[in-house]
XYZ file of C-alpha atoms in Angstrom:
652
model
C -40.826 5.158 -59.216
C -42.337 2.548 -56.666
C -44.218 3.639 -53.758
C -44.582 1.939 -50.927
C -48.676 2.773 -49.059
C -48.206 0.886 -46.132
C -45.552 3.491 -44.607
C -47.310 5.481 -42.542
C -46.862 8.972 -42.852
C -44.031 10.965 -40.899
C -44.346 14.786 -40.159
C -41.714 16.259 -40.209
C -39.685 17.868 -37.671
C -40.942 20.769 -36.805
C -44.670 19.741 -37.442
C -43.818 16.697 -34.520
C -44.652 17.239 -30.977
C -41.455 18.530 -29.643
C -43.312 21.463 -27.090
C -43.953 18.534 -24.198
C -40.738 16.692 -24.375
C -38.846 20.643 -24.071
C -40.959 21.561 -21.449
C -39.733 17.795 -19.228
C -36.293 18.267 -20.031
C -36.403 22.247 -18.717
C -38.330 21.923 -15.378
C -35.864 19.046 -14.915
C -33.343 21.409 -15.128
C -34.038 24.270 -13.057
C -34.800 21.626 -10.556
C -31.417 19.410 -10.663
C -29.993 23.049 -10.382
C -32.501 24.105 -7.569
C -30.978 20.818 -6.145
C -27.088 21.967 -6.459
C -27.762 24.510 -4.699
C -29.374 23.317 -1.615
C -26.772 20.719 -1.248
C -24.249 23.976 -1.004
C -26.241 25.894 1.440
C -26.563 22.746 3.472
C -23.582 22.282 3.591
C -22.570 25.808 3.900
C -22.794 26.060 7.820
C -20.191 23.674 8.330
C -17.011 24.681 6.325
C -18.575 29.103 6.078
C -20.076 29.576 3.323
C -20.441 33.235 2.138
C -18.374 33.886 5.906
C -14.708 33.928 4.039
C -13.927 36.973 6.460
C -11.786 34.119 8.372
C -12.872 35.365 11.735
C -11.669 33.068 14.677
C -13.522 30.026 14.802
C -15.159 28.628 18.794
C -14.093 25.974 20.341
C -16.698 23.769 22.162
C -19.066 23.985 24.241
C -17.392 24.196 28.336
C -18.192 22.477 31.849
C -17.268 24.230 34.673
C -13.648 23.224 34.811
C -13.362 25.127 31.736
C -13.133 22.148 29.778
C -14.376 21.142 26.171
C -17.467 19.060 25.573
C -17.992 17.137 22.019
C -20.016 20.322 20.650
C -20.297 20.959 16.681
C -17.387 23.744 15.713
C -18.098 27.319 15.270
C -19.395 28.369 11.577
C -16.816 30.129 9.691
C -13.972 28.339 7.529
C -12.006 26.210 9.662
C -8.484 25.049 8.317
C -7.831 22.585 11.169
C -12.146 20.806 10.539
C -10.630 20.842 6.776
C -8.249 19.470 7.250
C -9.460 16.520 9.371
C -10.355 13.467 7.547
C -12.509 10.178 8.694
C -11.233 7.096 8.200
C -13.548 4.608 8.108
C -13.729 1.814 5.152
C -14.990 -2.239 5.693
C -13.250 -4.440 7.953
C -12.337 -7.902 7.168
C -14.092 -11.142 6.163
C -14.265 -12.829 9.798
C -15.289 -16.976 9.533
C -16.120 -16.331 6.080
C -18.644 -13.703 7.227
C -18.427 -9.968 5.660
C -17.006 -7.746 6.856
C -19.248 -4.353 7.203
C -18.810 -0.737 7.176
C -16.846 1.108 10.647
C -15.920 3.881 10.869
C -12.210 3.548 13.082
C -10.782 7.099 13.657
C -9.045 10.460 11.810
C -6.534 11.575 10.347
C -5.197 15.156 8.634
C -4.160 15.975 5.818
C -0.063 17.341 5.105
C 0.178 17.491 2.135
C -1.886 19.169 -1.179
C -1.591 15.390 -3.037
C -4.260 15.208 -0.341
C -1.020 12.610 2.062
C -3.022 11.451 5.402
C -1.055 10.850 8.666
C -2.798 9.096 11.034
C -3.099 5.665 13.834
C -1.724 2.732 12.358
C -3.094 0.275 14.406
C -6.727 2.104 12.701
C -5.759 0.073 9.536
C -4.981 -3.160 10.667
C -8.515 -4.555 10.483
C -9.363 -1.821 7.292
C -9.366 -4.491 4.567
C -10.094 -1.566 2.521
C -10.277 2.018 2.738
C -12.036 5.489 2.797
C -10.916 8.492 3.837
C -14.142 10.974 4.550
C -13.035 14.677 3.358
C -15.105 17.150 4.071
C -15.261 20.254 0.584
C -17.606 23.016 -0.096
C -20.371 20.884 -0.803
C -20.637 18.874 2.105
C -18.019 15.412 2.479
C -16.946 12.751 0.161
C -15.534 9.746 0.841
C -11.975 9.014 -1.602
C -10.897 5.218 -1.160
C -7.192 5.015 0.444
C -3.785 3.638 0.132
C -0.911 2.678 2.555
C 2.058 4.577 2.053
C 4.467 3.297 4.012
C 3.417 2.284 8.429
C 5.450 2.771 11.035
C 4.363 0.180 13.166
C 6.866 1.161 16.251
C 5.102 4.459 16.543
C 1.699 3.208 16.121
C 2.067 5.621 12.209
C 1.017 5.050 8.750
C 0.620 7.653 5.917
C -1.871 6.965 3.667
C -2.063 7.926 -0.021
C -5.918 9.690 -1.187
C -6.383 7.875 -5.072
C -6.789 11.147 -6.796
C -6.059 13.912 -8.668
C -8.187 16.763 -6.619
C -6.322 19.881 -4.739
C -6.977 19.565 -1.025
C -6.671 21.431 2.440
C -4.149 21.544 4.824
C -2.057 21.847 7.892
C 1.429 22.979 8.182
C 3.785 21.209 10.708
C 5.133 22.972 13.969
C 8.417 21.175 15.165
C 7.953 19.926 18.449
C 10.614 21.092 20.488
C 9.372 24.356 20.358
C 7.094 23.311 22.935
C 6.849 23.785 26.113
C 5.019 21.508 29.093
C 2.222 23.740 29.947
C 1.037 24.891 26.834
C -2.369 24.900 25.450
C -2.371 22.750 22.448
C -5.827 21.764 20.485
C -6.431 17.615 19.691
C -9.019 17.689 16.815
C -11.239 13.844 16.178
C -13.696 13.418 13.427
C -15.786 9.649 14.265
C -18.523 10.116 12.157
C -16.851 12.451 8.574
C -19.903 14.551 9.969
C -19.613 16.182 12.969
C -16.305 17.290 14.897
C -15.210 17.342 18.446
C -12.181 18.644 19.707
C -10.511 19.628 23.660
C -8.542 22.622 23.302
C -5.929 21.661 26.629
C -2.646 22.119 28.050
C 1.112 19.889 27.317
C 1.840 18.117 30.738
C 4.726 15.951 29.523
C 7.473 15.927 26.559
C 9.439 13.024 25.526
C 7.925 9.989 27.634
C 10.496 7.431 27.717
C 7.674 5.237 30.036
C 6.529 2.902 27.233
C 2.699 3.134 25.566
C 1.757 -0.373 24.748
C -0.747 -0.016 21.776
C -1.771 -3.113 20.247
C 1.241 -4.751 21.538
C 4.211 -2.588 20.702
C 5.815 -0.602 23.289
C 5.756 3.230 21.874
C 8.008 5.687 23.255
C 8.811 9.852 23.063
C 5.136 10.208 23.237
C 3.719 13.476 24.807
C 1.219 13.522 27.326
C -2.371 16.721 27.425
C -5.692 16.043 29.127
C -6.849 17.359 25.438
C -7.368 14.027 23.977
C -10.507 12.324 25.572
C -12.141 10.544 22.677
C -11.693 7.575 20.883
C -12.890 8.485 17.546
C -9.621 11.596 18.378
C -7.073 8.268 17.431
C -4.289 9.421 14.146
C -6.163 13.091 14.650
C -4.228 16.980 14.623
C -2.798 18.529 17.838
C -2.604 21.842 16.825
C -0.639 24.758 19.027
C -1.802 28.188 19.656
C -1.362 28.979 16.690
C -2.976 26.029 14.798
C 0.066 23.951 13.111
C -0.368 20.603 13.282
C 2.631 19.145 16.200
C 1.432 15.860 17.246
C -0.447 12.771 15.956
C -3.320 12.101 18.538
C -3.581 8.386 20.328
C -6.194 8.367 22.868
C -5.006 5.364 25.308
C -7.835 3.044 27.524
C -6.436 1.641 30.532
C -9.101 -0.911 31.990
C -11.485 0.994 34.152
C -12.999 2.117 30.359
C -10.848 5.241 31.611
C -9.410 7.401 28.863
C -5.515 9.157 28.652
C -4.781 11.156 25.863
C -1.250 11.323 24.481
C 0.226 12.343 20.899
C 3.091 11.381 18.510
C 5.614 14.411 17.615
C 6.022 15.797 14.423
C 9.689 15.059 14.518
C 8.799 10.961 14.412
C 6.735 12.012 10.625
C 8.678 13.574 9.358
C 12.269 11.157 10.028
C 10.456 8.877 8.816
C 7.960 9.649 6.246
C 10.697 12.104 4.738
C 11.643 10.378 1.475
C 8.004 9.745 0.396
C 5.781 13.052 0.740
C 7.038 16.962 1.101
C 5.983 18.121 4.082
C 5.026 21.772 4.364
C 6.470 23.806 8.012
C 5.614 26.903 9.261
C 7.262 29.649 7.437
C 8.598 27.832 4.895
C 9.547 29.988 1.531
C 8.768 28.794 -1.462
C 11.252 27.059 -3.802
C 11.498 24.309 -6.530
C 10.740 21.527 -3.153
C 7.966 23.648 -1.936
C 5.759 25.299 -4.585
C 3.670 26.141 -2.174
C 5.145 27.736 0.794
C 2.718 28.824 3.843
C -0.672 26.650 4.365
C -3.797 27.480 2.351
C -5.337 28.207 5.195
C -4.008 30.580 7.900
C -4.769 28.445 11.505
C -7.375 30.756 13.937
C -6.741 30.715 17.257
C -8.119 28.989 20.508
C -11.981 31.020 21.705
C -12.898 31.363 24.389
C -16.609 31.943 23.561
C -19.080 29.457 23.012
C -21.064 28.996 20.360
C -24.998 28.492 20.157
C -26.090 24.999 19.769
C -27.792 24.415 15.905
C -29.833 22.351 14.458
C -28.175 19.231 12.980
C -28.082 19.762 8.732
C -30.582 17.349 7.115
C -27.796 15.644 5.561
C -25.839 15.398 8.398
C -29.518 13.267 9.480
C -29.277 11.073 6.140
C -25.813 10.328 5.852
C -27.220 9.178 10.272
C -30.235 7.236 9.281
C -28.335 5.704 6.313
C -25.636 4.533 8.600
C -28.526 2.489 11.318
C -29.557 1.187 7.655
C -26.312 -0.456 6.861
C -25.011 -1.816 9.882
C -22.219 0.929 10.031
C -20.474 0.697 13.064
C -18.242 2.903 15.509
C -14.673 1.027 15.367
C -13.314 2.351 19.036
C -10.190 1.315 18.516
C -8.574 2.863 21.394
C -5.302 1.211 22.208
C -4.519 -0.282 25.812
C -3.111 -0.413 28.843
C -1.473 3.461 29.840
C 2.702 2.619 30.999
C 2.912 1.098 33.769
C 6.067 0.200 36.095
C 5.999 -3.832 34.704
C 7.554 -2.708 31.469
C 10.125 -0.941 31.441
C 11.500 2.328 29.871
C 11.880 1.578 26.010
C 14.414 3.615 23.599
C 13.489 5.119 20.640
C 16.575 6.691 18.697
C 16.240 10.670 18.265
C 14.557 12.159 15.791
C 15.946 15.075 14.093
C 16.224 16.215 10.842
C 20.134 16.420 9.211
C 21.509 15.612 5.913
C 19.550 13.651 3.735
C 20.771 11.596 -0.074
C 18.691 11.696 -2.904
C 15.980 12.719 0.047
C 16.594 9.720 2.400
C 18.355 9.537 5.839
C 21.298 7.958 5.843
C 19.768 5.248 7.933
C 17.806 4.514 4.910
C 19.888 5.173 1.695
C 22.190 2.666 3.580
C 18.978 -0.050 4.184
C 17.597 0.011 0.747
C 20.994 -0.550 -0.839
C 21.637 -3.705 1.127
C 18.495 -4.695 0.487
C 18.819 -4.611 -3.011
C 21.932 -6.538 -2.165
C 21.131 -9.472 -0.458
C 18.237 -10.060 -3.069
C 21.047 -9.844 -5.620
C 22.962 -12.329 -3.306
C 20.050 -14.394 -3.910
C 19.491 -14.388 -7.682
C 23.100 -14.729 -7.872
C 23.171 -18.446 -6.373
C 20.292 -19.724 -6.576
C 18.909 -17.286 -10.315
C 15.402 -16.853 -8.445
C 13.571 -15.790 -4.872
C 15.781 -12.221 -5.222
C 12.135 -10.682 -6.095
C 10.198 -12.649 -3.286
C 13.342 -11.284 -0.263
C 13.009 -7.386 -2.263
C 9.249 -7.344 -2.477
C 8.778 -8.250 1.788
C 12.129 -6.414 2.603
C 10.355 -3.740 1.327
C 6.859 -4.365 3.497
C 8.306 -5.795 6.584
C 11.415 -3.850 7.203
C 10.681 0.054 5.841
C 6.834 -0.845 6.079
C 5.845 0.287 2.054
C 2.554 -0.143 1.184
C 2.391 -2.145 -2.640
C 1.182 0.802 -3.430
C 4.964 1.597 -3.911
C 5.809 -1.944 -3.741
C 5.264 -2.968 -6.680
C 6.711 -0.192 -9.197
C 10.089 -0.912 -6.896
C 10.210 -4.005 -8.160
C 8.623 -3.935 -12.115
C 11.609 -0.967 -12.126
C 14.602 -3.092 -10.706
C 13.621 -5.890 -12.332
C 14.530 -3.966 -16.184
C 18.265 -3.419 -15.096
C 18.521 -6.861 -13.278
C 16.761 -8.536 -15.749
C 18.279 -6.585 -18.837
C 21.667 -7.239 -17.629
C 21.275 -11.219 -17.059
C 19.681 -11.495 -20.529
C 23.322 -9.793 -21.390
C 24.785 -11.751 -19.867
C 22.993 -14.956 -21.091
C 23.226 -14.219 -24.894
C 26.879 -14.203 -24.322
C 26.929 -17.379 -23.501
C 25.333 -18.969 -25.315
C 22.479 -20.324 -23.279
C 20.085 -17.574 -24.340
C 16.790 -18.674 -27.067
C 15.300 -15.637 -28.321
C 13.810 -16.676 -31.228
C 12.651 -19.298 -29.137
C 11.109 -16.526 -26.452
C 9.310 -14.060 -29.318
C 6.434 -15.820 -29.486
C 5.981 -15.374 -25.856
C 7.302 -11.947 -25.224
C 3.674 -10.171 -25.914
C 1.567 -13.071 -23.772
C 4.654 -11.893 -21.205
C 3.685 -8.410 -21.753
C -0.134 -8.847 -21.699
C 0.232 -11.007 -18.789
C 1.912 -8.285 -15.533
C -0.703 -5.692 -17.996
C -3.342 -7.417 -16.339
C -1.855 -8.767 -12.891
C -1.084 -5.344 -12.272
C -4.696 -4.143 -12.217
C -5.553 -7.768 -10.837
C -3.100 -6.127 -8.470
C -4.812 -3.971 -7.106
C -8.202 -4.500 -6.859
C -7.069 -7.280 -4.606
C -6.544 -7.207 -0.350
C -3.316 -6.981 0.911
C -4.531 -10.213 2.901
C -4.883 -12.233 -0.284
C -1.562 -10.509 -2.263
C 0.405 -11.448 1.477
C -0.939 -15.511 1.046
C 0.019 -15.478 -2.561
C 3.770 -14.631 -0.914
C 3.434 -16.288 1.804
C 2.750 -19.780 -1.040
C 5.713 -19.165 -3.663
C 8.143 -18.928 -0.552
C 7.045 -21.722 0.414
C 7.310 -23.290 -3.067
C 11.121 -22.513 -3.120
C 12.207 -23.785 -0.036
C 10.457 -26.678 -0.796
C 11.923 -26.887 -4.195
C 15.612 -26.836 -2.136
C 14.879 -29.693 -0.367
C 13.721 -31.384 -3.336
C 17.358 -30.008 -4.871
C 19.127 -31.653 -1.790
C 16.945 -35.173 -1.923
C 17.885 -35.275 -6.048
C 21.419 -34.177 -4.795
C 21.875 -37.518 -2.671
C 20.203 -39.771 -5.058
C 22.821 -38.299 -7.820
C 25.876 -38.591 -5.061
C 24.983 -42.317 -4.565
C 24.810 -43.429 -8.012
C 27.926 -41.786 -8.699
C 29.035 -44.140 -5.904
C 27.616 -47.308 -7.024
C 28.964 -47.085 -9.825
C 32.457 -47.144 -8.836
C 31.579 -50.207 -6.296
C 30.071 -53.145 -7.859
C 29.840 -54.552 -4.162
C 28.431 -51.773 -2.547
C 24.469 -53.311 -2.508
C 21.869 -50.970 -4.353
C 19.290 -48.915 -2.088
C 15.682 -48.977 -1.525
C 13.321 -46.999 -3.815
C 12.793 -43.778 -2.959
C 8.899 -42.779 -2.073
C 6.121 -42.812 -4.854
C 5.491 -38.858 -3.451
C 9.724 -37.704 -3.687
C 9.418 -39.208 -7.157
C 7.162 -37.332 -7.867
C 8.396 -34.442 -6.348
C 11.471 -34.753 -8.130
C 9.993 -34.979 -11.280
C 7.459 -31.129 -10.843
C 9.931 -29.359 -8.408
C 13.907 -31.023 -8.824
C 15.909 -30.140 -11.676
C 16.418 -33.870 -13.433
C 14.260 -34.472 -16.454
C 13.045 -37.195 -17.515
C 14.625 -39.111 -21.116
C 11.422 -41.050 -21.838
C 9.156 -38.033 -20.466
C 7.164 -37.748 -23.727
C 6.724 -33.703 -24.316
C 3.175 -32.369 -24.283
C 1.481 -32.584 -27.458
C 0.098 -28.767 -28.827
C -2.167 -29.156 -31.759
C -2.739 -24.733 -30.810
C 0.759 -22.836 -30.935
C -1.040 -19.823 -30.078
C -2.640 -21.991 -26.781
C 1.172 -23.680 -25.964
C 2.462 -20.016 -26.164
C 0.360 -18.459 -23.693
C 0.944 -20.880 -21.592
C 4.287 -20.402 -21.222
C 4.484 -15.947 -21.177
C 0.935 -15.784 -19.786
C 1.157 -16.977 -16.107
C 4.268 -15.941 -15.483
C 3.345 -12.252 -16.704
C 0.479 -12.638 -14.093
C 2.117 -13.595 -11.127
C 4.561 -10.473 -11.316
C 2.461 -8.659 -11.757
C 0.340 -8.904 -9.290
C 3.358 -9.613 -6.406
C 5.546 -7.579 -7.432
C 8.196 -10.648 -7.545
C 10.047 -11.683 -11.261
C 7.299 -15.332 -11.347
C 11.119 -17.302 -12.117
C 9.369 -20.124 -9.768
C 6.984 -20.119 -12.514
C 8.552 -20.115 -15.769
C 11.653 -21.971 -15.391
C 9.572 -25.275 -14.662
C 6.718 -24.080 -17.744
C 10.286 -24.132 -19.450
C 11.597 -27.369 -18.910
C 8.373 -29.994 -19.077
C 6.402 -28.068 -21.912
C 9.079 -26.696 -24.512
C 11.368 -29.074 -23.199
C 14.304 -26.691 -22.547
C 17.857 -27.795 -20.305
C 17.568 -25.826 -16.774
C 20.531 -22.406 -17.730
C 18.195 -22.247 -21.129
C 15.411 -22.556 -18.988
C 16.681 -19.392 -16.394
C 18.113 -17.681 -19.682
C 14.769 -17.538 -21.574
C 12.585 -16.546 -17.712
C 15.038 -13.943 -17.129
C 14.288 -12.800 -20.943
C 10.557 -12.814 -20.512
C 11.100 -10.896 -17.353
C 12.811 -8.204 -18.828
C 9.962 -7.351 -21.341
C 7.257 -8.039 -19.366
C 8.769 -5.580 -17.077
C 8.849 -2.894 -19.000
C 5.666 -2.705 -19.653
C 4.862 -3.504 -16.297
C 6.564 -0.088 -15.170
C 5.862 2.147 -18.190
C 1.964 0.782 -16.805
C 2.628 1.135 -12.961
C 3.610 4.763 -13.685
C 1.348 5.797 -15.976
C -1.455 4.970 -13.979
C -0.465 5.754 -10.278
C 0.686 9.000 -11.516
C -2.713 9.964 -13.652
C -4.891 8.764 -10.706
C -2.850 9.898 -7.513
C -1.791 7.386 -6.374
C 1.868 8.495 -6.146
C 4.465 11.223 -7.384
C 6.486 9.850 -10.169
C 10.171 10.690 -8.757
C 9.243 8.610 -5.721
C 9.484 4.998 -7.214
C 12.688 6.322 -9.656
C 14.376 6.974 -6.795
C 13.990 3.960 -4.646
C 14.762 1.971 -7.400
C 17.429 3.638 -8.654
C 18.341 2.703 -4.450
C 17.944 -0.378 -4.805
C 19.983 -1.133 -7.492
C 23.520 -0.661 -7.118
C 23.092 -3.030 -3.721
C 21.072 -5.225 -6.717
C 24.189 -5.814 -8.891
C 26.428 -6.215 -6.015
C 24.681 -8.753 -4.164
C 24.701 -11.149 -8.064
C 28.131 -10.202 -8.458
C 28.560 -11.625 -5.041
C 26.101 -14.877 -4.959
C 27.506 -15.830 -7.895
C 30.948 -16.375 -5.894
C 29.654 -18.002 -3.368
C 28.123 -20.354 -5.070
C 31.683 -21.379 -5.802
C 33.588 -21.453 -2.479
C 30.807 -22.731 -0.808
C 28.933 -26.308 -0.713
C 26.193 -25.833 -3.002
C 23.498 -28.220 -0.557
C 24.105 -25.828 2.382
C 23.851 -22.848 -0.145
C 20.176 -25.025 -0.988
C 19.240 -25.488 2.971
C 20.050 -21.618 3.926
C 18.375 -20.550 0.672
C 15.154 -23.010 2.097
C 15.308 -21.548 5.273
C 15.087 -18.635 4.191
C 12.187 -19.065 1.865
C 10.021 -20.951 5.415
C 10.993 -17.980 7.281
C 9.251 -15.596 4.412
C 6.478 -17.677 4.075
C 5.624 -18.671 7.706
C 5.366 -14.483 7.862
C 3.857 -13.917 5.444
C 1.184 -16.423 6.408
C 0.961 -14.815 10.333
C 1.026 -11.356 9.730
């Protein structure tokens, strides 16, 4: 037996010096546990842990006139406090300078799954949205995504990206309120110490418009309970603690703030298709498994609480704010109602019968949007995706959180039918598409996750860029038609003198954006077949994943100039790749969205089911229009529409 004498002797484990490391680990464990207890006790003062008798919460210090000042609320569990959130985030970059962290106002959770209602103008300058929520362990910050915005009412519905369950406020329908009723307006400037004031309703259903970011708002409530910028977007509650409105602080030229509130009837009318509201005394049902709110809200008390020393965690947070340069965004509106602005009437907001959770107007609007996008696809075989995506953003206010999965789902039905039609016509070359499908699927998944981290502004610029490319393509095809017509006339009339040559830039555009391809143009050589397949399939998948559009504006030229396919075959192959990529994109988007708490699975599915029938009918109408209207007229209409979309995207 060979003996290695140069190796040191290693004693058995039981004889090693294990006691010192074990003692250190035990001390670290005890220290961590003690620190956790300290944090819980530190934040228990604000949420009232250990005082679960649900005694009424005091309001704030009052002045001689009995008006509440900006002081901390009482040290009990207050359902309004824990349902109210602070809206913050990173400002958009301006002039190449990175945006700083800013607190813009408040919001209120209206559903236990983390749906938050706030004022839309608080989010306009934010590249990233952060929501600070009160938890039993202190304030916690969550990322949030826009679900739907209503610029005409300065309202936004955002979703906390989390599967946590959150405290929330139930809604009281505002028509039960009367002028002179007592209300309470809350705000959260930093996510630490709330402010509030008890006031009264001075007016109901205002018809005089209030200008906010240039948008006149009507049907507001006037109240003296709102007095501070931080109350913007926060909850207005009645004497029973139920939500009756969303606060708006309006500042005039002299710095005076007027208080308004958006009634909850507006919330229900415009957001009920994407979120389930819990109303006062709501019965437990399949649609509302929660029933009553998590907490029974307290009555405003008249006692004055004792001032206390700020908590250690709050002092630390305020110190960090100073080090990081965190700013307070005083997002107040400008100019209260004046006689110079005419009255603007909104439609009456009331809940009525619904179709798949949508009001009849929104249901028909989605059908019409699907119809218009289908016409575009039927006429020009591309561009329908851009119309669908931009329409969902413009006219309905949906955020990209929902728009992209809805677009993926509708593409499955639309392009699945198109693929079968092209196959029956003998245009589809499936053998040539088969090696490209995995690349398109991989590009779709990659594009989806890239789109999740991209800002809304970047995606809007990309959409505008593709709309601009489609508009240019239509103009190039018009010039091609003119050239072919001139050549035909010269062949019929030998005495016709030849026209001058087209400029070099127009020839270049016709070569790479037009429908014709020069026969003498040599095909590109590829030494690696996989590289060729990747170039044909991956770009279309990435663009589709990021934007939700079909990517035909990319794939058709690739099929033409790399695979040397005839135009109609290139379109058929492109539709096939879109179909398979959309299947994978839908599965990934739904799985990721549900598992991260971004949305509920039924929301994009129902929306896609409403859009699809209109898209089918629109596709047939678009194909019919190409037989009755001159093709160049359709191209001009299509080009103008694409340029309008591009301008809107670049300027928004």
